[in-house]
PDB file of C-alpha atoms in Angstrom:
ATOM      1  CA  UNK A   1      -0.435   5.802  -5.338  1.00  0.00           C
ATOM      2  CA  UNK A   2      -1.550   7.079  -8.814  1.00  0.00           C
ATOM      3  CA  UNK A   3      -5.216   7.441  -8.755  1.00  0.00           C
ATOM      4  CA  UNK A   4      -6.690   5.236 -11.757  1.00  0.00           C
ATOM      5  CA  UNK A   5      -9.983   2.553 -11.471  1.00  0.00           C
ATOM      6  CA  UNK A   6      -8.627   0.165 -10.217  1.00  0.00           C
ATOM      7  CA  UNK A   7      -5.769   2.217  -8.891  1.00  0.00           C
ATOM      8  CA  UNK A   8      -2.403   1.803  -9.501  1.00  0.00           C
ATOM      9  CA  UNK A   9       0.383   1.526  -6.358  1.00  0.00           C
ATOM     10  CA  UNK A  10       3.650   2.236  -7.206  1.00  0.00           C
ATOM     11  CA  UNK A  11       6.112   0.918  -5.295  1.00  0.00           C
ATOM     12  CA  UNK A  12      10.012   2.175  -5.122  1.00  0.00           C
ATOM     13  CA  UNK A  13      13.116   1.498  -2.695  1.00  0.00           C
ATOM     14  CA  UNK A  14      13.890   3.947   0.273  1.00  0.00           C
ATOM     15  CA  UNK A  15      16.419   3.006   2.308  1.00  0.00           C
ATOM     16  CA  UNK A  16      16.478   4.304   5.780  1.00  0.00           C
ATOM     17  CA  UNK A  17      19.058   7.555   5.223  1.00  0.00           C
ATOM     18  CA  UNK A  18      20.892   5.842   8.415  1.00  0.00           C
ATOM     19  CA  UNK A  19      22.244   3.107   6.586  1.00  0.00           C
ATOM     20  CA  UNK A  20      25.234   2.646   5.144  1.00  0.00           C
ATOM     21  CA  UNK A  21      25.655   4.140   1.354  1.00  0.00           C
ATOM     22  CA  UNK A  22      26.912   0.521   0.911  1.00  0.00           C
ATOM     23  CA  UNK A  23      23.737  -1.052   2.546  1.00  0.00           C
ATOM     24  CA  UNK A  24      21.263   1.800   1.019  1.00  0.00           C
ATOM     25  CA  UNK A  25      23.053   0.687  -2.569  1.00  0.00           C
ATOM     26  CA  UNK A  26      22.525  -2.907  -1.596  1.00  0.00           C
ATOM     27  CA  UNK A  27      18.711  -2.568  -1.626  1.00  0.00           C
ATOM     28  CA  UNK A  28      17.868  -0.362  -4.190  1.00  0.00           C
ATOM     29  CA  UNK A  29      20.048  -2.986  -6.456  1.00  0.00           C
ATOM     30  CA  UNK A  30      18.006  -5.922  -5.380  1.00  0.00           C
ATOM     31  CA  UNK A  31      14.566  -4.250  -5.522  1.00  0.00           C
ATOM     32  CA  UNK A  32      15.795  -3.284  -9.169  1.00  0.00           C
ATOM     33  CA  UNK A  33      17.326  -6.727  -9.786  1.00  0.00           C
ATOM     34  CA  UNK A  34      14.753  -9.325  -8.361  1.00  0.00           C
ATOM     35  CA  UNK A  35      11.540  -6.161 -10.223  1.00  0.00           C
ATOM     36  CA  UNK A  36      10.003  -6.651  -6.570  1.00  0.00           C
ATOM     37  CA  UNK A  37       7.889  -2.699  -8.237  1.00  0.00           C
ATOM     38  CA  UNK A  38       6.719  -4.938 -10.452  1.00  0.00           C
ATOM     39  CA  UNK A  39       5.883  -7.795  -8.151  1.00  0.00           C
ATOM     40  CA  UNK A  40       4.196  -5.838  -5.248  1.00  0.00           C
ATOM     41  CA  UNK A  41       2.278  -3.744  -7.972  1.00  0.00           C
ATOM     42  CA  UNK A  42       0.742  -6.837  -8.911  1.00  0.00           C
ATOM     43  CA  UNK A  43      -0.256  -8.141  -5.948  1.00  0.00           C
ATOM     44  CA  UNK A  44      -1.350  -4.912  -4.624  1.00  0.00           C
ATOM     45  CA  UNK A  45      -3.905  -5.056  -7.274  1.00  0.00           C
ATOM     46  CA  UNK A  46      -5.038  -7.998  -6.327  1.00  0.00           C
ATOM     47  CA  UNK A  47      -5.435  -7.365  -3.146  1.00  0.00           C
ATOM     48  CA  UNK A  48      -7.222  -4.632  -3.513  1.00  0.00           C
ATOM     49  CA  UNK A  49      -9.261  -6.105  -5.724  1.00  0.00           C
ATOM     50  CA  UNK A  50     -10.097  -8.408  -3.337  1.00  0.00           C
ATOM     51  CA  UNK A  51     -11.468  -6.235  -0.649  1.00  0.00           C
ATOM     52  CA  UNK A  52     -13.626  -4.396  -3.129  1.00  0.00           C
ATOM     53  CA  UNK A  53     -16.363  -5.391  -1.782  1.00  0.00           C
ATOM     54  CA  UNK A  54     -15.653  -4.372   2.045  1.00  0.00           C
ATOM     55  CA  UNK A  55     -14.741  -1.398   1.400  1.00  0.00           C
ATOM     56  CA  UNK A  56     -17.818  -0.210  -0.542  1.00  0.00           C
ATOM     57  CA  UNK A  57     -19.468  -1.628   2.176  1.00  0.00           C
ATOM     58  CA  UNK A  58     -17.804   0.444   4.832  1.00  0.00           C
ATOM     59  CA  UNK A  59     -17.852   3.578   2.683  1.00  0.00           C
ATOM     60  CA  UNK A  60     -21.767   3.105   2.500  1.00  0.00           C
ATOM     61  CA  UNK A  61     -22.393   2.312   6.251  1.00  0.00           C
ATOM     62  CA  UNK A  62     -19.689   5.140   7.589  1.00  0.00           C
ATOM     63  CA  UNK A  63     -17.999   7.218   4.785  1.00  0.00           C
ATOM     64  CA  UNK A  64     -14.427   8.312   3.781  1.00  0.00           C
ATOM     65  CA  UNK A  65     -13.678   7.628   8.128  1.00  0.00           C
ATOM     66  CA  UNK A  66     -14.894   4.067   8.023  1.00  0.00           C
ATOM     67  CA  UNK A  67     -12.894   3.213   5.066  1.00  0.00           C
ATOM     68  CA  UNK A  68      -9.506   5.274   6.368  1.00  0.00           C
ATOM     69  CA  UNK A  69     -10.259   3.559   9.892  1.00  0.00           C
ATOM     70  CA  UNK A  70     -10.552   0.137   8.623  1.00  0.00           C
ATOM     71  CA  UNK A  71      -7.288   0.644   5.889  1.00  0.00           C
ATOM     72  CA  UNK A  72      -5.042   2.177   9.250  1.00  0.00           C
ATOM     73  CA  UNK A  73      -5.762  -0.961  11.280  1.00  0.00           C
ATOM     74  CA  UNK A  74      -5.274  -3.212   8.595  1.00  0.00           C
ATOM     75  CA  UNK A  75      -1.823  -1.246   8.115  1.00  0.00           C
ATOM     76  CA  UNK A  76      -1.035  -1.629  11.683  1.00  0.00           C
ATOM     77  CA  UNK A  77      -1.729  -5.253  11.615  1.00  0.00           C
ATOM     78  CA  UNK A  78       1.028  -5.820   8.678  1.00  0.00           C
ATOM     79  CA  UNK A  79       3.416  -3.228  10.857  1.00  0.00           C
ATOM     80  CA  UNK A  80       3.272  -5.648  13.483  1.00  0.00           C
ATOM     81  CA  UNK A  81       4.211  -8.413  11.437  1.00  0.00           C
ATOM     82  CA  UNK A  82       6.946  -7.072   9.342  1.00  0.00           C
ATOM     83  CA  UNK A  83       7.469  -3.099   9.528  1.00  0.00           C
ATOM     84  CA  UNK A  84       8.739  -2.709   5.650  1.00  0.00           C
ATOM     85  CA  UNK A  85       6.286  -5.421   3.854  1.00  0.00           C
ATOM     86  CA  UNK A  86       4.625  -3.978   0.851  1.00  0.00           C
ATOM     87  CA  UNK A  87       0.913  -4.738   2.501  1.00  0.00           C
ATOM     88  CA  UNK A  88       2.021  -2.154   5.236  1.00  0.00           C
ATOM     89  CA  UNK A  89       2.937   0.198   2.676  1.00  0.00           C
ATOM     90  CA  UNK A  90       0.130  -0.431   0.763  1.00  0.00           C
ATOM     91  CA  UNK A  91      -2.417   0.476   3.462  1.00  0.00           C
ATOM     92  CA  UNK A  92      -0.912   3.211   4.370  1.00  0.00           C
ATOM     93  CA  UNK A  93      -1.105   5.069   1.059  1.00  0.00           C
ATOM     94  CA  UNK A  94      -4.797   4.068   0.606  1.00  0.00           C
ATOM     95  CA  UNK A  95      -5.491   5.140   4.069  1.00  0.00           C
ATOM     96  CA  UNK A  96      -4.468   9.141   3.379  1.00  0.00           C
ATOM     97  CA  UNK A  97      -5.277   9.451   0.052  1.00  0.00           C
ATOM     98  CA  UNK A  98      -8.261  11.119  -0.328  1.00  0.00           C
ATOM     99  CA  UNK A  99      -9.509  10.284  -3.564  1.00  0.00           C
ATOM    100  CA  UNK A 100      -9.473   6.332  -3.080  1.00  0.00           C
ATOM    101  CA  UNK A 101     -11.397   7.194   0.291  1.00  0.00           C
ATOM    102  CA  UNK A 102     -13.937   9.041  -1.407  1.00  0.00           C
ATOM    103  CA  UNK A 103     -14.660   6.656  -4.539  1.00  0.00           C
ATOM    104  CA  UNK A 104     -16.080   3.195  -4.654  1.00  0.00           C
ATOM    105  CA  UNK A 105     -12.853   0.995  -5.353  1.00  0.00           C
TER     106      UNK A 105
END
């Protein structure tokens, strides 16, 4: 997370370390090849974006915890439906960063 108005998520391939090195090359070349950075970046923004709104709202009515609170279930919702989609990600880094808590979006 790079913090900019609007921010900026920066997405990047981590394989899970117990993987293959044949199955850890595997995704990092298909992240790379199919410029999914470039695709979830976009649509992160958006998405973001789009709950503008929401989260001023919670940040107004119960701070920085209202706003992490809301972002951590929201993350544990996309968990639930895939583990390693980039809205799970995404929630999670705007949940603990402390800066995008803080600030209106």
């Amino acid at each position: 997370m790079v913090s900019l108005d609007p921010p900026a998520l920066l997405f990047f391939a981590e394989p899970d370390s117990t993987f293959t090195a044949t199955m850890q090359g595997r995704i990092r070349h298909q992240f790379t090849q199919f410029r999914l950075a470039t695709l979830y970046g976009t649509q992160a923004s958006r998405q973001v974006a789009g709950e503008r709104l929401r989260l001023n709202q919670l940040r107004q009515e119960g701070g920085p915890a209202a706003v992490r609170e809301h972002l951590r279930a929201t993350a544990h919702s996309w968990a639930a439906t895939s583990l390693n989609c980039w809205q799970h990600a995404m929630y999670e880094a705007l949940a603990t960063d402390s800066g995008f808590l803080n600030t209106d979006s």
